[in-house]
Coordinates of C-alpha atoms in Angstrom, one line a residue:
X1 CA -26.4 -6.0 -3.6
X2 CA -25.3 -9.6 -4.4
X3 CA -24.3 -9.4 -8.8
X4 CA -23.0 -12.4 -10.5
X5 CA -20.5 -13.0 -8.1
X6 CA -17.6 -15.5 -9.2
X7 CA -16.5 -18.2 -7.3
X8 CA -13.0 -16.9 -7.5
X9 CA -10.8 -14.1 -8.0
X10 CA -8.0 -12.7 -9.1
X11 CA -5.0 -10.2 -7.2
X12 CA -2.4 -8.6 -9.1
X13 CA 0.1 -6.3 -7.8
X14 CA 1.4 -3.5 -8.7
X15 CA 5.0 -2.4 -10.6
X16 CA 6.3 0.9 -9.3
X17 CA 7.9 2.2 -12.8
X18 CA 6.9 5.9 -11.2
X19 CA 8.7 5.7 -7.9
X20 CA 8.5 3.9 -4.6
X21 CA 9.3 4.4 -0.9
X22 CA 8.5 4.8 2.7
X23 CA 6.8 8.6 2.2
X24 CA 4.4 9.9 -0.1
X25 CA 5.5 13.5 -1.6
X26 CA 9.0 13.6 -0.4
X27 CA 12.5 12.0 -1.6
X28 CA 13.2 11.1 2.2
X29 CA 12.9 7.3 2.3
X30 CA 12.7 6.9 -1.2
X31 CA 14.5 4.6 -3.7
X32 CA 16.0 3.6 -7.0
X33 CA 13.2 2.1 -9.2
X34 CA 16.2 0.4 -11.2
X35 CA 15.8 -2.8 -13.1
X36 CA 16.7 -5.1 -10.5
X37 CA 14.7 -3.3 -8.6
X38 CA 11.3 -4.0 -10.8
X39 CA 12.9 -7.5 -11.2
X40 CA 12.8 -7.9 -7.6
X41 CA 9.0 -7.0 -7.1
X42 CA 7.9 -8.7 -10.2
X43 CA 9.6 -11.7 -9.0
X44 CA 7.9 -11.7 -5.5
X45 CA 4.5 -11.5 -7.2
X46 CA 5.4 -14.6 -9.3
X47 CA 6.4 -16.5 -6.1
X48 CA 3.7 -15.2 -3.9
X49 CA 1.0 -16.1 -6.4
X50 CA -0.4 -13.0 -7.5
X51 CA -2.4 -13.1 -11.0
X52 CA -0.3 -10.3 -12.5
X53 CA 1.1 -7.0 -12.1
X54 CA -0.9 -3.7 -13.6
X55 CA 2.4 -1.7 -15.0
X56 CA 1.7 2.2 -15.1
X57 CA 1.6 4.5 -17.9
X58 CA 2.7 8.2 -18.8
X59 CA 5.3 10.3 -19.0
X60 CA 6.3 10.0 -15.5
X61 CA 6.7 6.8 -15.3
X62 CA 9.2 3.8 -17.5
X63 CA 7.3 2.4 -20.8
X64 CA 5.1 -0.4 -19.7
X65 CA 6.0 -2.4 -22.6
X66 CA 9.5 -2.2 -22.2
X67 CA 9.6 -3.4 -19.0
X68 CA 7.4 -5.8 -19.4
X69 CA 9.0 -7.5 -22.6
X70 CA 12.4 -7.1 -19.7
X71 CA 10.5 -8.9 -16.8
X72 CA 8.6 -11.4 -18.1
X73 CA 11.5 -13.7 -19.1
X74 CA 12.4 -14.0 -15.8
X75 CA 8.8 -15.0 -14.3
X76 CA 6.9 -18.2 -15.0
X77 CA 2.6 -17.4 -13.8
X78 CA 2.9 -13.7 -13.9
X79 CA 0.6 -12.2 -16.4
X80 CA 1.5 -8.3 -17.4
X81 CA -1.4 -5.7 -17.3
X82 CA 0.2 -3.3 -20.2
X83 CA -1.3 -0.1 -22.1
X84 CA -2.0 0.9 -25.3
X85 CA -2.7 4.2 -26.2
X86 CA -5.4 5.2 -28.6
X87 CA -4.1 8.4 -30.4
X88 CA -0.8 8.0 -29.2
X89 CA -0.2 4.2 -30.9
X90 CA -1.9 3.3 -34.0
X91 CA -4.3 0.4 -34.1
X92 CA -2.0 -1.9 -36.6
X93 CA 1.2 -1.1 -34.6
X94 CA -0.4 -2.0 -31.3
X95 CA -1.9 -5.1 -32.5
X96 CA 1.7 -6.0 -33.7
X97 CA 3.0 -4.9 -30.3
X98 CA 0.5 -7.0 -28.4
X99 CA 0.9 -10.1 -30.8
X100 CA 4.6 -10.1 -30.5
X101 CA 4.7 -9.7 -26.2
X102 CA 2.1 -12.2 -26.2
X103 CA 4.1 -14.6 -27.8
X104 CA 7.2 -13.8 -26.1
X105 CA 5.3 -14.5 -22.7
X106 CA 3.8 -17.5 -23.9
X107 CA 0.4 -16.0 -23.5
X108 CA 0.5 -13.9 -20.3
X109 CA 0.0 -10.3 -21.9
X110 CA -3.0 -8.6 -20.5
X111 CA -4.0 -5.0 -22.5
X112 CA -5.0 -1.7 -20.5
X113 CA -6.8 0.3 -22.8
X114 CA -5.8 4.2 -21.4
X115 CA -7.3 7.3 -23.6
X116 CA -5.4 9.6 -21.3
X117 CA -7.2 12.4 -18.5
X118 CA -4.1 15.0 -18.7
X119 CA -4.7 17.7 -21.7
X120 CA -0.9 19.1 -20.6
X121 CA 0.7 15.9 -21.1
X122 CA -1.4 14.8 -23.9
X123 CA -0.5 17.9 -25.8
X124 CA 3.4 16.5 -25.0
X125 CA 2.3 13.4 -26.6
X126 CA 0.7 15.1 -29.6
X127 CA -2.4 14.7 -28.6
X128 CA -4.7 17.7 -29.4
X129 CA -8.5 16.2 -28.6
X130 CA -11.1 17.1 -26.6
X131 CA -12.5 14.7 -24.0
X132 CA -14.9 13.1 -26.0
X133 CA -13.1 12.9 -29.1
X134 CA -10.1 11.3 -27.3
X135 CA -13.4 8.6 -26.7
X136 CA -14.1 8.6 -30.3
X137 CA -10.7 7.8 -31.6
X138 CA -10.9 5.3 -28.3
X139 CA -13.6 3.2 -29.8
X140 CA -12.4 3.6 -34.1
X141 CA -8.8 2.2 -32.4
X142 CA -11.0 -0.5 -30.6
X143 CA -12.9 -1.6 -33.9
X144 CA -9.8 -2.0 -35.7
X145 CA -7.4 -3.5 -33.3
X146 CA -9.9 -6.3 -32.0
X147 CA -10.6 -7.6 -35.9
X148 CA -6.9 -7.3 -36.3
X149 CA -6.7 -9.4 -33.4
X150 CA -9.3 -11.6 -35.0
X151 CA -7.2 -12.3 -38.1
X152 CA -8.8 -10.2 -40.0
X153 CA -7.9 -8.4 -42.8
X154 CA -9.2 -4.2 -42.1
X155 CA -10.4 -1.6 -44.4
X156 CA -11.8 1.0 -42.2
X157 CA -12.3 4.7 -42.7
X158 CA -13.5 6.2 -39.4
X159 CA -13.9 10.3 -38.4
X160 CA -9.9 9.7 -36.9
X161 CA -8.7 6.2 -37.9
X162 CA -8.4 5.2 -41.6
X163 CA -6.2 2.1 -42.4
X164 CA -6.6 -0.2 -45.4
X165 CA -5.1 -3.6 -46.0
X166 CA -4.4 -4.1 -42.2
X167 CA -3.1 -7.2 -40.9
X168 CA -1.7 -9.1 -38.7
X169 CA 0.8 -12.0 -40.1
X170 CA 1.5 -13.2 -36.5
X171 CA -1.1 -13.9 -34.4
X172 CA -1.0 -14.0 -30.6
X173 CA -0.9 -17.0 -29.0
X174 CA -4.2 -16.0 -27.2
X175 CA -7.5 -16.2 -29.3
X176 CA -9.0 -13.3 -30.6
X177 CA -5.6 -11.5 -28.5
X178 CA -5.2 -10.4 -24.7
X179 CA -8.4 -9.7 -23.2
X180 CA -9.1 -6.0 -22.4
X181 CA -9.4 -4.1 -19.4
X182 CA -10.8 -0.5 -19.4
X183 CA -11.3 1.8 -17.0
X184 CA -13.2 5.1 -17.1
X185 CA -16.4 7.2 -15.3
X186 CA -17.8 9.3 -17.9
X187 CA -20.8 8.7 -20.5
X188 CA -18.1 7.8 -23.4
X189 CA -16.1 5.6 -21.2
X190 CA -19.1 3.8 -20.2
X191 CA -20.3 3.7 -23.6
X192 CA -17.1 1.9 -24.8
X193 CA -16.7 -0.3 -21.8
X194 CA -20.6 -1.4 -22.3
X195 CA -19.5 -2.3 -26.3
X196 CA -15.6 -3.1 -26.6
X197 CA -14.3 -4.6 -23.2
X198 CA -14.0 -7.7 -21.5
X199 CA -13.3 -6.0 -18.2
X200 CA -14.5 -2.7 -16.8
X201 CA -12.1 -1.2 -13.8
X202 CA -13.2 1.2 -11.1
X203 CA -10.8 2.7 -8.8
X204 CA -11.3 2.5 -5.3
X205 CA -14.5 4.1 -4.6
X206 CA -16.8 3.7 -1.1
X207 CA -18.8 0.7 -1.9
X208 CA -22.2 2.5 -2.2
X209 CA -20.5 4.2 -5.4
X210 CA -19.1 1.5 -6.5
X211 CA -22.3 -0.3 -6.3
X212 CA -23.7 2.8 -8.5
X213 CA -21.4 2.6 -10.9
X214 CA -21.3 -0.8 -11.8
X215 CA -25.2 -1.3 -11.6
X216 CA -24.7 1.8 -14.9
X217 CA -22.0 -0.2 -16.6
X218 CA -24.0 -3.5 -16.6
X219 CA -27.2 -2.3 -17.5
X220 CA -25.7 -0.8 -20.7
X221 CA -24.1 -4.2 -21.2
X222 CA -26.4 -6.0 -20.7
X223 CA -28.3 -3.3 -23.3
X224 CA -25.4 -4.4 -26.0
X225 CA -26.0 -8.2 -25.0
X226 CA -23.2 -8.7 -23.3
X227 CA -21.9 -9.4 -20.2
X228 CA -18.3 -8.0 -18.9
X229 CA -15.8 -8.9 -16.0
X230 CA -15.3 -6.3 -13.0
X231 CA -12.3 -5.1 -11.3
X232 CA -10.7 -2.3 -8.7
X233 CA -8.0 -0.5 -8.3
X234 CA -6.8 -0.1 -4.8
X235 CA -3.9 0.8 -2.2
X236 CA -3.6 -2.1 0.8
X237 CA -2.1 -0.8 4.2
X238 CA -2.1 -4.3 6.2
X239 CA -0.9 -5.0 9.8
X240 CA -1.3 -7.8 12.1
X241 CA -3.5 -5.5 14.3
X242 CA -5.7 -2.7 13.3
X243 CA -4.0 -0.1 15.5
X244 CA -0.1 -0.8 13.4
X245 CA -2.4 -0.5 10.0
X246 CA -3.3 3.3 10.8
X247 CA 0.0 4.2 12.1
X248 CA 1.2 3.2 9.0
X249 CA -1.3 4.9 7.3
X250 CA -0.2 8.0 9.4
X251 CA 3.6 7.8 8.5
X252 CA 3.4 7.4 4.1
X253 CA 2.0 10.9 4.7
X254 CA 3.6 12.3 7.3
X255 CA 6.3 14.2 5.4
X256 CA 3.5 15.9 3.3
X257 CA 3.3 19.8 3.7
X258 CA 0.6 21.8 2.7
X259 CA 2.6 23.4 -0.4
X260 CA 2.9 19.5 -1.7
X261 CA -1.0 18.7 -1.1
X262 CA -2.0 22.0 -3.3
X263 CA 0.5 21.3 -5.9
X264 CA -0.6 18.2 -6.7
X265 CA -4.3 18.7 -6.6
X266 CA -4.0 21.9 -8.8
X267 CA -2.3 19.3 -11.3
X268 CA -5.5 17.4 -11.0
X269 CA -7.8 19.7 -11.0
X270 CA -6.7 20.7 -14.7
X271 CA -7.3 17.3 -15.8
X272 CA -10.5 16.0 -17.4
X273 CA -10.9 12.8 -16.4
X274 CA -14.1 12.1 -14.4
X275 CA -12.6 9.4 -12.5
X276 CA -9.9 11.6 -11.1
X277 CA -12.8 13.8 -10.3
X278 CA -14.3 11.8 -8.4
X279 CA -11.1 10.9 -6.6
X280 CA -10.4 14.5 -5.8
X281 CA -14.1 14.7 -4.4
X282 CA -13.0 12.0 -1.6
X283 CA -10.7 14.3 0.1
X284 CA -11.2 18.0 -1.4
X285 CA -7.6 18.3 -1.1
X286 CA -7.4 17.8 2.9
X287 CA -5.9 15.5 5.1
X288 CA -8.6 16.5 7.7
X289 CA -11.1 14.1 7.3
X290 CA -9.6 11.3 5.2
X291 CA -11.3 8.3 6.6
X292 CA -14.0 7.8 4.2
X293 CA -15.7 4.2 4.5
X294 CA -15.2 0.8 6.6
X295 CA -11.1 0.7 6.6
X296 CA -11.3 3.1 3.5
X297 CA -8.8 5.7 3.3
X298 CA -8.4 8.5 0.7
X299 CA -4.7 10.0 2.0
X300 CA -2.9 8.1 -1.2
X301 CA -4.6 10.7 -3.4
X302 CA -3.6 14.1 -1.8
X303 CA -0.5 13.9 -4.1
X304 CA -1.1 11.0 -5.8
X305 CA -3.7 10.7 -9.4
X306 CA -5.5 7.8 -10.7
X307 CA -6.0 5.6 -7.7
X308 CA -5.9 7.0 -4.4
X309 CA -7.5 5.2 -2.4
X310 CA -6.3 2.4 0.6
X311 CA -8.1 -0.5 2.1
X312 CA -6.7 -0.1 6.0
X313 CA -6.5 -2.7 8.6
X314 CA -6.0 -6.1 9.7
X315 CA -5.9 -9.2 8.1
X316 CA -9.2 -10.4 8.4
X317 CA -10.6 -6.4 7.9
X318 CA -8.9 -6.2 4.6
X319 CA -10.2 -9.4 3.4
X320 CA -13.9 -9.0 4.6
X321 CA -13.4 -5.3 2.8
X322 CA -12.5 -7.0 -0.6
X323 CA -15.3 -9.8 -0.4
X324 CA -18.0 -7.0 0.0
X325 CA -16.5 -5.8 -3.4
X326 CA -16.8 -9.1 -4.5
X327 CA -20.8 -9.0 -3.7
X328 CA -20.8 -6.5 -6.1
X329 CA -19.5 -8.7 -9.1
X330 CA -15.8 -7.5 -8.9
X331 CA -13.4 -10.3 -9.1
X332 CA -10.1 -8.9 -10.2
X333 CA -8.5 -6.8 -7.4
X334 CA -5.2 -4.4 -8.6
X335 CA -3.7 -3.8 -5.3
X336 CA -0.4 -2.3 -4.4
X337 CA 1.3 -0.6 -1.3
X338 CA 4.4 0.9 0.1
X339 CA 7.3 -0.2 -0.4
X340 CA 5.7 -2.4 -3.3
X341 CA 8.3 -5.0 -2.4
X342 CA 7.3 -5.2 1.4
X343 CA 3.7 -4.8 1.1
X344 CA 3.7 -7.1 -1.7
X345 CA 4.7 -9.8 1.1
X346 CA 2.5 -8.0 3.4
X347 CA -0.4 -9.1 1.7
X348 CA 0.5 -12.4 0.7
X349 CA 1.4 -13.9 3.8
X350 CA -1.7 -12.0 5.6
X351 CA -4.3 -11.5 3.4
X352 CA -4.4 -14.1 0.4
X353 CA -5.1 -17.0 2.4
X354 CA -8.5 -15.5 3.9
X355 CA -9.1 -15.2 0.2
X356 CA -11.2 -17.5 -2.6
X357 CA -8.3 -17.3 -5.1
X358 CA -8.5 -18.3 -9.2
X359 CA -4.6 -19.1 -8.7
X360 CA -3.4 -21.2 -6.0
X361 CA -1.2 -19.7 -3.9
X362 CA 1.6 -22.5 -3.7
X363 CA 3.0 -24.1 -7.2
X364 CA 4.4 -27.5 -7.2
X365 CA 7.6 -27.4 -4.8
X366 CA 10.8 -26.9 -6.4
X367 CA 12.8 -26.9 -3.5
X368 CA 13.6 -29.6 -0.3
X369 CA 12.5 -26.8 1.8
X370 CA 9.1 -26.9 0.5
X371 CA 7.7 -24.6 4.1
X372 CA 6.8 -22.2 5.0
X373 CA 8.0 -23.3 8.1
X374 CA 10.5 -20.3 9.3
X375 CA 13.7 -21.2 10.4
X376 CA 15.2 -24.3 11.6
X377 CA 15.3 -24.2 15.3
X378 CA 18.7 -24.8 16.6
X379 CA 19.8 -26.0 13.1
X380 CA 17.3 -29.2 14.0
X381 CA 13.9 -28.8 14.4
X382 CA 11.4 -26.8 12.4
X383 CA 8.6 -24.9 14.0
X384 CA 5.4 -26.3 13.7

């Protein structure tokens, strides 16, 4: 099961721009998703030594870029996980876009290549493809941006894409631009990840299908002669002892009616994204039997799309779940968790030190109180 696995990895976090709370599905517990707010979280993940944050996209959410280009001012490590949008963005516009944010963060953009699963919101957008054509403008938009990217100068007259005298006059500060990260489960998506991407993203899955997958995606790789990074998408729920992990668990549903669940997952089930099929499949739409793998819990997607999946437990449960991800070759984790703020200390303090991490977890001290330590005893004596 062992696959090229690195001797380090990577954790981002997570940026709420869609909404955050104590509760899945309901307004109790919920709150403001402001800018200080997002400044607060991304913050946090700077200081606790996460990689970067993966900032949503879609309608119901804040433009990535925007609040990137806001946030990243204010944070030193942080790299930013942002989307561009084949069919929605031109090739020569996101190039520009990604150049520019690149530069302004001194070289901590990372791009998020999304084609978009929702046929009701892409027709919003303007977007009126099928599922595989959506793919073919995907990989046209791909050809073009990445020689942009290269400092090329692009003629190219594709079955969706035609641009001529393309360029970009500013280049990023990265080499050949922000490497790419792609996730997708059907044929196309595959196809594209196997040829155009420098790392291929699974949501949380049970590890068998995982395993599946990724043995698919890098034998078409390696078909292409090349060889890509992995990464997941995943929920944590982490608690000093197993027992407060699934109570937890328990309580971000437990204002969910049944009304809620079915409105949701008739929203998915018009979609025609394969990954959010398989998602679906974890839970058909119940909370009944949600427990679906070693500490692996499915009740994020009853109401939730994309990733709905959560790695349940204690410390040392969540961390010997991730490294059995890591057996597989997967060495950037995307995690996040409710309240993002909390959890995102959560995980820190609990979980990243049982953890092989790319980025060290403490930067050069900048302060007297260089801890952690707690607080002074009696204004006298720190705890050891």
């Amino acid at each position: 099961m062992t696959e090229s696995v690195k001797e380090n990895i990577n954790v981002f976090w997570f940026l709420p721009t869609h909404g955050d709370g104590r509760y899945l599905g309901t307004a109790q517990g919920g709150r403001p998703v402001d800018l200080p707010y997002l400044q607060q979280v991304a913050l946090a993940a700077d200081n606790l030594g996460y990689y970067g944050v993966l900032i949503p996209t879609g309608k119901s959410c804040e433009d990535s870029w925007l609040v990137a280009a806001a946030l990243a001012p204010i944070t030193r490590r942080l790299r930013y996980l942002v989307a561009v949008r084949p069919g929605l963005q031109p090739p020569s516009l996101a190039a520009r876009m990604a150049a520019t944010l690149d530069r302004l963060s001194e070289g901590r953009l990372l791009i998020n290549v999304v084609t978009g699963g929702d046929p009701v919101e892409n027709k919003g957008d303007g977007i009126f493809l099928s599922h595989a054509e959506r793919y073919e403008v995907t990989q046209e938009f791909l050809e073009v941006y990445q020689r942009l990217m290269k400092g090329e100068k692009v003629d190219f007259a594709g079955k969706h894409i035609r641009v001529e005298g393309a360029e970009l006059l500013f280049p990023p500060v990265q080499e050949n631009g922000p490497p790419l990260y792609f996730g997708g489960s059907s044929e196309e998506a595959i196809g594209i990840a196997a040829n155009q991407i420098d790392t291929y993203l699974t949501w949380g899955e049970p590890l068998e299908q995982v395993a599946e997958k990724l043995a698919v995606v890098r034998q078409r790789a390696e078909q292409q002669g090349r060889k890509l990074n992995y990464g997941i998408r995943l929920h944590v729920i982490v608690r000093e002892t197993e027992e407060e992990a699934w109570a937890a668990a328990d309580r971000l549903i437990s204002h969910l009616d049944e009304g809620t669940i079915a409105a949701a997952q008739k929203i998915f089930a018009r979609m025609d994204s394969t990954g959010q099929k398989r998602m679906s499949a974890l839970h058909g739409g119940s909370r009944d039997d949600l427990r679906i793998g070693p500490n692996l819990w499915a009740g994020v997607g009853l109401v939730r799309g994309g990733a709905g999946t959560a790695l349940v437990g204690n410390p040392q449960q969540v961390a010997e779940r991730i490294l059995e991800y890591r057996q597989l070759g997967i060495d950037n984790f995307i995690l996040s968790g409710y309240p993002h703020l909390e959890e995102a200390h959560r995980f820190a303090e609990l979980v990243m030190p049982l953890l092989p991490l790319a980025q060290p977890l403490n930067p050069t001290a900048r302060t007297v109180n260089t801890g952690p330590f707690g607080e002074t005893i009696g204004g006298d004596k720190r705890p050891a």
